[in-house]
PDB file of C-alpha atoms in Angstrom:
ATOM      1  CA  GLN A 269      97.478   0.382  58.724  1.00 68.00           C
ATOM      2  CA  LYS A 270      95.883  -3.052  57.306  1.00 77.00           C
ATOM      3  CA  GLU A 271      98.185  -5.181  55.428  1.00 87.00           C
ATOM      4  CA  VAL A 272      95.666  -5.439  52.441  1.00 92.00           C
ATOM      5  CA  GLU A 273      92.692  -2.989  52.160  1.00 92.00           C
ATOM      6  CA  GLN A 274      89.838  -3.581  49.970  1.00 92.00           C
ATOM      7  CA  ASN A 275      87.421  -0.566  50.878  1.00 79.00           C
ATOM      8  CA  SER A 276      84.701  -0.660  48.413  1.00 73.00           C
ATOM      9  CA  GLY A 277      81.229  -1.985  49.328  1.00 79.00           C
ATOM     10  CA  PRO A 278      79.181  -4.583  47.318  1.00 90.00           C
ATOM     11  CA  LEU A 279      79.404  -3.703  43.599  1.00 94.00           C
ATOM     12  CA  SER A 280      76.355  -4.246  41.411  1.00 95.00           C
ATOM     13  CA  VAL A 281      77.022  -4.322  37.668  1.00 96.00           C
ATOM     14  CA  PRO A 282      74.702  -5.139  34.727  1.00 97.00           C
ATOM     15  CA  GLU A 283      75.503  -8.213  32.734  1.00 97.00           C
ATOM     16  CA  GLY A 284      78.125  -7.430  29.843  1.00 97.00           C
ATOM     17  CA  ALA A 285      79.679  -4.362  31.776  1.00 97.00           C
ATOM     18  CA  ILE A 286      82.991  -4.174  33.411  1.00 97.00           C
ATOM     19  CA  ALA A 287      83.459  -4.738  37.095  1.00 96.00           C
ATOM     20  CA  SER A 288      86.555  -2.879  38.541  1.00 96.00           C
ATOM     21  CA  LEU A 289      87.979  -3.888  42.002  1.00 96.00           C
ATOM     22  CA  ASN A 290      90.670  -2.098  43.758  1.00 95.00           C
ATOM     23  CA  CYS A 291      93.165  -3.359  46.342  1.00 95.00           C
ATOM     24  CA  THR A 292      96.042  -1.498  48.318  1.00 95.00           C
ATOM     25  CA  TYR A 293      98.721  -3.093  50.392  1.00 94.00           C
ATOM     26  CA  SER A 294     101.033  -1.719  52.935  1.00 91.00           C
ATOM     27  CA  ASP A 295     104.192  -3.760  52.541  1.00 85.00           C
ATOM     28  CA  ARG A 296     106.195  -2.095  50.032  1.00 84.00           C
ATOM     29  CA  VAL A 297     108.547  -4.965  49.378  1.00 82.00           C
ATOM     30  CA  SER A 298     105.785  -7.559  48.633  1.00 83.00           C
ATOM     31  CA  GLN A 299     106.422  -9.424  45.453  1.00 83.00           C
ATOM     32  CA  SER A 300     103.563 -11.383  44.626  1.00 89.00           C
ATOM     33  CA  PHE A 301      99.847 -10.551  44.204  1.00 93.00           C
ATOM     34  CA  PHE A 302      96.791 -12.681  43.798  1.00 94.00           C
ATOM     35  CA  TRP A 303      93.008 -12.465  43.168  1.00 96.00           C
ATOM     36  CA  TYR A 304      90.790 -15.218  44.500  1.00 95.00           C
ATOM     37  CA  ARG A 305      87.148 -15.765  43.857  1.00 96.00           C
ATOM     38  CA  GLN A 306      85.069 -17.069  46.510  1.00 94.00           C
ATOM     39  CA  TYR A 307      81.265 -18.226  45.948  1.00 95.00           C
ATOM     40  CA  SER A 308      79.137 -18.115  48.884  1.00 90.00           C
ATOM     41  CA  GLY A 309      79.677 -21.059  51.105  1.00 87.00           C
ATOM     42  CA  LYS A 310      82.581 -22.220  49.237  1.00 90.00           C
ATOM     43  CA  SER A 311      86.491 -22.142  49.438  1.00 91.00           C
ATOM     44  CA  PRO A 312      88.597 -19.396  47.602  1.00 93.00           C
ATOM     45  CA  GLU A 313      89.881 -20.338  44.114  1.00 93.00           C
ATOM     46  CA  LEU A 314      92.767 -18.448  42.377  1.00 93.00           C
ATOM     47  CA  ILE A 315      91.750 -16.556  39.301  1.00 95.00           C
ATOM     48  CA  MET A 316      94.790 -14.160  38.815  1.00 94.00           C
ATOM     49  CA  SER A 317      98.218 -13.635  39.964  1.00 93.00           C
ATOM     50  CA  ILE A 318     100.452 -10.974  39.013  1.00 94.00           C
ATOM     51  CA  TYR A 319     104.264 -10.219  39.906  1.00 90.00           C
ATOM     52  CA  SER A 320     105.337  -7.392  37.742  1.00 91.00           C
ATOM     53  CA  ASN A 321     104.143  -3.836  37.320  1.00 94.00           C
ATOM     54  CA  GLY A 322     101.462  -3.400  34.515  1.00 95.00           C
ATOM     55  CA  ASP A 323      98.596  -5.431  33.110  1.00 96.00           C
ATOM     56  CA  LYS A 324      98.189  -9.199  32.982  1.00 96.00           C
ATOM     57  CA  GLU A 325      95.258 -10.443  31.060  1.00 96.00           C
ATOM     58  CA  ASP A 326      93.598 -13.831  31.205  1.00 95.00           C
ATOM     59  CA  GLY A 327      90.353 -14.296  29.383  1.00 96.00           C
ATOM     60  CA  ARG A 328      88.022 -11.901  30.586  1.00 97.00           C
ATOM     61  CA  PHE A 329      90.013 -10.951  33.761  1.00 97.00           C
ATOM     62  CA  THR A 330      92.756  -8.385  33.804  1.00 97.00           C
ATOM     63  CA  ALA A 331      94.872  -7.789  36.826  1.00 97.00           C
ATOM     64  CA  GLN A 332      96.881  -4.483  36.948  1.00 97.00           C
ATOM     65  CA  LEU A 333      99.705  -3.829  39.375  1.00 96.00           C
ATOM     66  CA  ASN A 334     101.517  -0.535  40.396  1.00 95.00           C
ATOM     67  CA  LYS A 335     104.162  -1.205  43.002  1.00 93.00           C
ATOM     68  CA  ALA A 336     105.120   2.338  43.261  1.00 93.00           C
ATOM     69  CA  SER A 337     101.467   3.194  44.495  1.00 94.00           C
ATOM     70  CA  GLN A 338     101.068  -0.193  46.199  1.00 94.00           C
ATOM     71  CA  TYR A 339      97.993  -0.846  44.270  1.00 94.00           C
ATOM     72  CA  VAL A 340      96.573  -3.820  42.505  1.00 96.00           C
ATOM     73  CA  SER A 341      93.248  -4.055  40.708  1.00 96.00           C
ATOM     74  CA  LEU A 342      91.071  -6.615  39.013  1.00 97.00           C
ATOM     75  CA  LEU A 343      88.803  -5.945  35.907  1.00 97.00           C
ATOM     76  CA  ILE A 344      86.266  -8.436  34.733  1.00 97.00           C
ATOM     77  CA  ARG A 345      85.024  -7.561  31.328  1.00 97.00           C
ATOM     78  CA  ASP A 346      81.742  -8.720  29.823  1.00 97.00           C
ATOM     79  CA  SER A 347      80.580  -9.654  33.305  1.00 97.00           C
ATOM     80  CA  GLN A 348      78.231 -12.766  33.689  1.00 97.00           C
ATOM     81  CA  PRO A 349      76.029 -13.739  36.323  1.00 96.00           C
ATOM     82  CA  SER A 350      78.334 -16.590  37.259  1.00 96.00           C
ATOM     83  CA  ASP A 351      80.788 -13.817  38.204  1.00 97.00           C
ATOM     84  CA  SER A 352      78.673 -13.032  41.195  1.00 97.00           C
ATOM     85  CA  ALA A 353      80.961 -13.851  44.121  1.00 96.00           C
ATOM     86  CA  THR A 354      83.243 -12.204  46.609  1.00 94.00           C
ATOM     87  CA  TYR A 355      86.887 -11.296  45.387  1.00 96.00           C
ATOM     88  CA  LEU A 356      89.660 -11.556  47.661  1.00 95.00           C
ATOM     89  CA  CYS A 357      92.887  -9.647  47.174  1.00 95.00           C
ATOM     90  CA  ALA A 358      95.836 -11.375  48.514  1.00 93.00           C
ATOM     91  CA  VAL A 359      99.522 -10.331  49.077  1.00 92.00           C
ATOM     92  CA  ASN A 360     102.393 -12.402  49.579  1.00 85.00           C
ATOM     93  CA  LYS A 361     104.204 -11.401  52.772  1.00 70.00           C
ATOM     94  CA  ARG A 362     107.938 -10.910  52.719  1.00 64.00           C
ATOM     95  CA  GLY A 363     109.963 -13.186  54.867  1.00 58.00           C
ATOM     96  CA  GLY A 364     110.452 -16.932  54.883  1.00 53.00           C
ATOM     97  CA  ASN A 365     106.892 -18.333  55.279  1.00 62.00           C
ATOM     98  CA  ASN A 366     105.279 -16.997  52.062  1.00 67.00           C
ATOM     99  CA  ARG A 367     102.119 -16.588  53.903  1.00 76.00           C
ATOM    100  CA  LEU A 368      99.263 -14.540  52.241  1.00 85.00           C
ATOM    101  CA  ALA A 369      97.619 -11.455  53.814  1.00 89.00           C
ATOM    102  CA  PHE A 370      94.086 -11.183  52.602  1.00 91.00           C
ATOM    103  CA  GLY A 371      91.679  -8.330  52.237  1.00 92.00           C
ATOM    104  CA  LYS A 372      88.221  -8.465  53.334  1.00 91.00           C
ATOM    105  CA  GLY A 373      86.898  -8.984  49.870  1.00 92.00           C
ATOM    106  CA  ASN A 374      84.434  -7.249  47.509  1.00 93.00           C
ATOM    107  CA  GLN A 375      81.093  -8.698  46.749  1.00 94.00           C
ATOM    108  CA  VAL A 376      80.302  -8.509  43.166  1.00 96.00           C
ATOM    109  CA  VAL A 377      76.748  -8.869  41.873  1.00 96.00           C
ATOM    110  CA  VAL A 378      76.050  -9.181  38.119  1.00 97.00           C
ATOM    111  CA  ILE A 379      72.477  -8.323  37.244  1.00 95.00           C
ATOM    112  CA  PRO A 380      71.072 -10.254  34.488  1.00 93.00           C
TER     113      PRO A 380
ATOM    114  CA  GLY B 233      93.697 -35.926  41.282  1.00 55.00           C
ATOM    115  CA  ALA B 234      92.171 -35.114  44.604  1.00 80.00           C
ATOM    116  CA  GLY B 235      92.349 -31.653  45.912  1.00 91.00           C
ATOM    117  CA  VAL B 236      92.959 -30.610  49.583  1.00 95.00           C
ATOM    118  CA  SER B 237      90.276 -32.237  51.757  1.00 95.00           C
ATOM    119  CA  GLN B 238      89.112 -31.373  55.192  1.00 96.00           C
ATOM    120  CA  SER B 239      86.954 -33.029  57.911  1.00 96.00           C
ATOM    121  CA  PRO B 240      84.557 -32.749  59.559  1.00 97.00           C
ATOM    122  CA  SER B 241      82.778 -30.108  57.058  1.00 96.00           C
ATOM    123  CA  ASN B 242      80.805 -28.956  59.929  1.00 96.00           C
ATOM    124  CA  LYS B 243      81.311 -29.168  63.560  1.00 97.00           C
ATOM    125  CA  VAL B 244      78.976 -27.871  66.407  1.00 97.00           C
ATOM    126  CA  THR B 245      80.404 -27.868  69.868  1.00 97.00           C
ATOM    127  CA  GLU B 246      79.643 -26.570  73.361  1.00 97.00           C
ATOM    128  CA  LYS B 247      81.676 -23.864  74.906  1.00 97.00           C
ATOM    129  CA  GLY B 248      84.672 -25.231  76.752  1.00 97.00           C
ATOM    130  CA  LYS B 249      84.948 -28.301  74.734  1.00 97.00           C
ATOM    131  CA  ASP B 250      87.823 -29.383  72.623  1.00 98.00           C
ATOM    132  CA  VAL B 251      87.731 -29.656  68.904  1.00 98.00           C
ATOM    133  CA  GLU B 252      90.092 -31.263  66.381  1.00 98.00           C
ATOM    134  CA  LEU B 253      90.047 -30.318  62.704  1.00 98.00           C
ATOM    135  CA  ARG B 254      91.781 -32.303  59.981  1.00 97.00           C
ATOM    136  CA  CYS B 255      93.391 -31.350  56.709  1.00 97.00           C
ATOM    137  CA  ASP B 256      94.680 -33.817  54.102  1.00 96.00           C
ATOM    138  CA  PRO B 257      96.773 -31.519  51.579  1.00 95.00           C
ATOM    139  CA  ILE B 258      97.315 -32.358  47.907  1.00 93.00           C
ATOM    140  CA  SER B 259      99.818 -35.314  47.558  1.00 90.00           C
ATOM    141  CA  GLY B 260     103.337 -33.955  47.127  1.00 88.00           C
ATOM    142  CA  HIS B 261     102.648 -30.509  48.347  1.00 90.00           C
ATOM    143  CA  THR B 262     105.251 -29.487  50.933  1.00 88.00           C
ATOM    144  CA  ALA B 263     103.640 -26.449  52.438  1.00 90.00           C
ATOM    145  CA  LEU B 264     100.522 -26.474  54.487  1.00 93.00           C
ATOM    146  CA  TYR B 265      98.519 -23.448  55.762  1.00 93.00           C
ATOM    147  CA  TRP B 266      95.654 -22.899  58.301  1.00 96.00           C
ATOM    148  CA  TYR B 267      93.503 -19.840  57.844  1.00 95.00           C
ATOM    149  CA  ARG B 268      90.345 -18.621  59.698  1.00 96.00           C
ATOM    150  CA  GLN B 269      87.518 -16.871  58.085  1.00 94.00           C
ATOM    151  CA  SER B 270      84.872 -15.242  60.378  1.00 91.00           C
ATOM    152  CA  LEU B 271      81.598 -13.915  58.937  1.00 82.00           C
ATOM    153  CA  GLY B 272      82.218 -11.062  56.575  1.00 72.00           C
ATOM    154  CA  GLN B 273      85.677 -10.961  57.119  1.00 77.00           C
ATOM    155  CA  GLY B 274      88.838 -11.846  55.069  1.00 81.00           C
ATOM    156  CA  LEU B 275      91.151 -14.789  55.669  1.00 89.00           C
ATOM    157  CA  GLU B 276      93.126 -14.627  58.901  1.00 91.00           C
ATOM    158  CA  PHE B 277      96.403 -16.518  58.814  1.00 91.00           C
ATOM    159  CA  LEU B 278      96.933 -18.844  61.558  1.00 95.00           C
ATOM    160  CA  ILE B 279      99.896 -21.262  61.216  1.00 94.00           C
ATOM    161  CA  TYR B 280     102.161 -22.553  58.242  1.00 91.00           C
ATOM    162  CA  PHE B 281     104.136 -25.670  57.963  1.00 91.00           C
ATOM    163  CA  GLN B 282     106.915 -26.064  55.276  1.00 87.00           C
ATOM    164  CA  GLY B 283     108.570 -29.498  54.863  1.00 83.00           C
ATOM    165  CA  ASN B 284     110.514 -30.328  58.030  1.00 81.00           C
ATOM    166  CA  SER B 285     111.084 -26.794  59.091  1.00 84.00           C
ATOM    167  CA  ALA B 286     109.579 -25.491  62.403  1.00 86.00           C
ATOM    168  CA  PRO B 287     105.962 -24.290  61.704  1.00 90.00           C
ATOM    169  CA  ASP B 288     105.245 -20.489  61.762  1.00 89.00           C
ATOM    170  CA  LYS B 289     102.784 -20.274  64.581  1.00 91.00           C
ATOM    171  CA  SER B 290     102.690 -16.343  64.486  1.00 89.00           C
ATOM    172  CA  GLY B 291      99.061 -16.152  63.463  1.00 91.00           C
ATOM    173  CA  LEU B 292      97.666 -18.336  66.342  1.00 95.00           C
ATOM    174  CA  PRO B 293      95.352 -16.210  68.216  1.00 94.00           C
ATOM    175  CA  SER B 294      95.878 -17.716  71.682  1.00 94.00           C
ATOM    176  CA  ASP B 295      97.477 -20.671  73.563  1.00 95.00           C
ATOM    177  CA  ARG B 296      94.136 -22.594  73.047  1.00 97.00           C
ATOM    178  CA  PHE B 297      95.065 -23.080  69.389  1.00 97.00           C
ATOM    179  CA  SER B 298      97.748 -25.669  68.317  1.00 96.00           C
ATOM    180  CA  ALA B 299      98.416 -27.574  65.197  1.00 96.00           C
ATOM    181  CA  GLU B 300     100.536 -30.591  64.131  1.00 94.00           C
ATOM    182  CA  ARG B 301     101.634 -32.048  60.945  1.00 94.00           C
ATOM    183  CA  THR B 302     102.373 -35.616  60.857  1.00 84.00           C
ATOM    184  CA  GLY B 303     104.807 -37.196  58.435  1.00 80.00           C
ATOM    185  CA  GLY B 304     104.866 -34.057  56.420  1.00 77.00           C
ATOM    186  CA  SER B 305     101.346 -34.587  55.162  1.00 90.00           C
ATOM    187  CA  VAL B 306      97.988 -34.583  57.257  1.00 94.00           C
ATOM    188  CA  SER B 307      97.690 -31.751  59.599  1.00 96.00           C
ATOM    189  CA  THR B 308      95.369 -31.374  62.598  1.00 97.00           C
ATOM    190  CA  LEU B 309      94.384 -28.021  64.009  1.00 97.00           C
ATOM    191  CA  THR B 310      93.124 -28.328  67.834  1.00 98.00           C
ATOM    192  CA  ILE B 311      91.266 -25.730  69.812  1.00 98.00           C
ATOM    193  CA  GLN B 312      91.164 -26.371  73.441  1.00 98.00           C
ATOM    194  CA  ARG B 313      88.442 -25.124  75.581  1.00 97.00           C
ATOM    195  CA  THR B 314      86.511 -23.640  72.773  1.00 98.00           C
ATOM    196  CA  GLN B 315      84.732 -20.078  73.000  1.00 97.00           C
ATOM    197  CA  GLN B 316      81.901 -18.560  71.081  1.00 96.00           C
ATOM    198  CA  GLU B 317      84.329 -16.204  69.313  1.00 94.00           C
ATOM    199  CA  ASP B 318      86.144 -19.247  67.851  1.00 96.00           C
ATOM    200  CA  SER B 319      83.066 -19.901  65.543  1.00 96.00           C
ATOM    201  CA  ALA B 320      84.216 -19.344  62.023  1.00 96.00           C
ATOM    202  CA  VAL B 321      85.181 -21.520  58.848  1.00 96.00           C
ATOM    203  CA  TYR B 322      88.594 -22.911  59.184  1.00 97.00           C
ATOM    204  CA  LEU B 323      90.277 -23.243  55.778  1.00 97.00           C
ATOM    205  CA  CYS B 324      93.344 -25.347  55.065  1.00 96.00           C
ATOM    206  CA  ALA B 325      95.536 -24.613  52.013  1.00 94.00           C
ATOM    207  CA  SER B 326      98.445 -26.505  50.480  1.00 93.00           C
ATOM    208  CA  SER B 327     101.084 -25.419  47.925  1.00 89.00           C
ATOM    209  CA  PRO B 328     103.913 -27.098  46.254  1.00 85.00           C
ATOM    210  CA  MET B 329     107.551 -26.558  46.918  1.00 69.00           C
ATOM    211  CA  MET B 330     108.497 -22.977  47.787  1.00 65.00           C
ATOM    212  CA  ILE B 331     109.410 -20.684  44.703  1.00 64.00           C
ATOM    213  CA  ALA B 332     111.313 -17.537  45.021  1.00 63.00           C
ATOM    214  CA  GLY B 333     109.277 -14.601  45.579  1.00 61.00           C
ATOM    215  CA  GLY B 334     106.289 -16.257  47.026  1.00 65.00           C
ATOM    216  CA  ARG B 335     104.779 -17.255  43.619  1.00 72.00           C
ATOM    217  CA  GLU B 336     103.423 -20.857  44.340  1.00 76.00           C
ATOM    218  CA  THR B 337      99.632 -21.098  44.285  1.00 84.00           C
ATOM    219  CA  GLN B 338      97.756 -22.000  47.442  1.00 89.00           C
ATOM    220  CA  TYR B 339      95.012 -24.481  46.828  1.00 92.00           C
ATOM    221  CA  PHE B 340      92.126 -24.281  49.403  1.00 94.00           C
ATOM    222  CA  GLY B 341      90.116 -27.080  50.972  1.00 95.00           C
ATOM    223  CA  PRO B 342      86.351 -26.779  51.449  1.00 94.00           C
ATOM    224  CA  GLY B 343      86.869 -25.719  54.939  1.00 96.00           C
ATOM    225  CA  THR B 344      85.308 -26.775  58.289  1.00 97.00           C
ATOM    226  CA  ARG B 345      82.434 -24.735  59.607  1.00 96.00           C
ATOM    227  CA  LEU B 346      82.821 -24.575  63.403  1.00 97.00           C
ATOM    228  CA  LEU B 347      79.842 -23.452  65.553  1.00 97.00           C
ATOM    229  CA  VAL B 348      80.559 -22.921  69.291  1.00 97.00           C
ATOM    230  CA  LEU B 349      77.378 -22.625  71.114  1.00 96.00           C
TER     231      LEU B 349
END
């Protein structure tokens, strides 16, 4: 079982719509969860972090965490062409080194 | 207010040669990470440095890979006898002092794109 799974293929959404991305993780005691955005040819940049069950909103982004289901999601409201990127889900590994385990990412294409 | 910097930005080498990749973390950040990202793949953890503690080398794929961090700042990732499967983007990240629960943000550098011919 992979540490972090993002199974959806490329997601195309019309401008102004909601993009929904999902991620599951295998380590039940993981405590910290992150969404990174990566534009083509660029390095990842953090857009959301979430640590407690429930929703966390920041502008047009909402992260949702359900530790019982080992599930974290990202919603992008009012999608803009500038949101077109790959979104990486990352989960903090338990143990001393705090390294992040990343999913393979979901590509989002916002169609004007 | 410089971010994480990496050099070179691109490196083309021949199979069997050694390469050195450099990372300058954000000033004052105590933690430094190396990741590898192959085409179409997520980030693969390689090695982690935290202050003066022994590094976590658990992600290094083979003994051809090594890394050091001098003076708690600059880090060098060395790949000996490069192979074609080593071709990837090598990303460095740094974060400030460890926070309980792993909540500290990792800031990524622009990466080094390595191509082994």
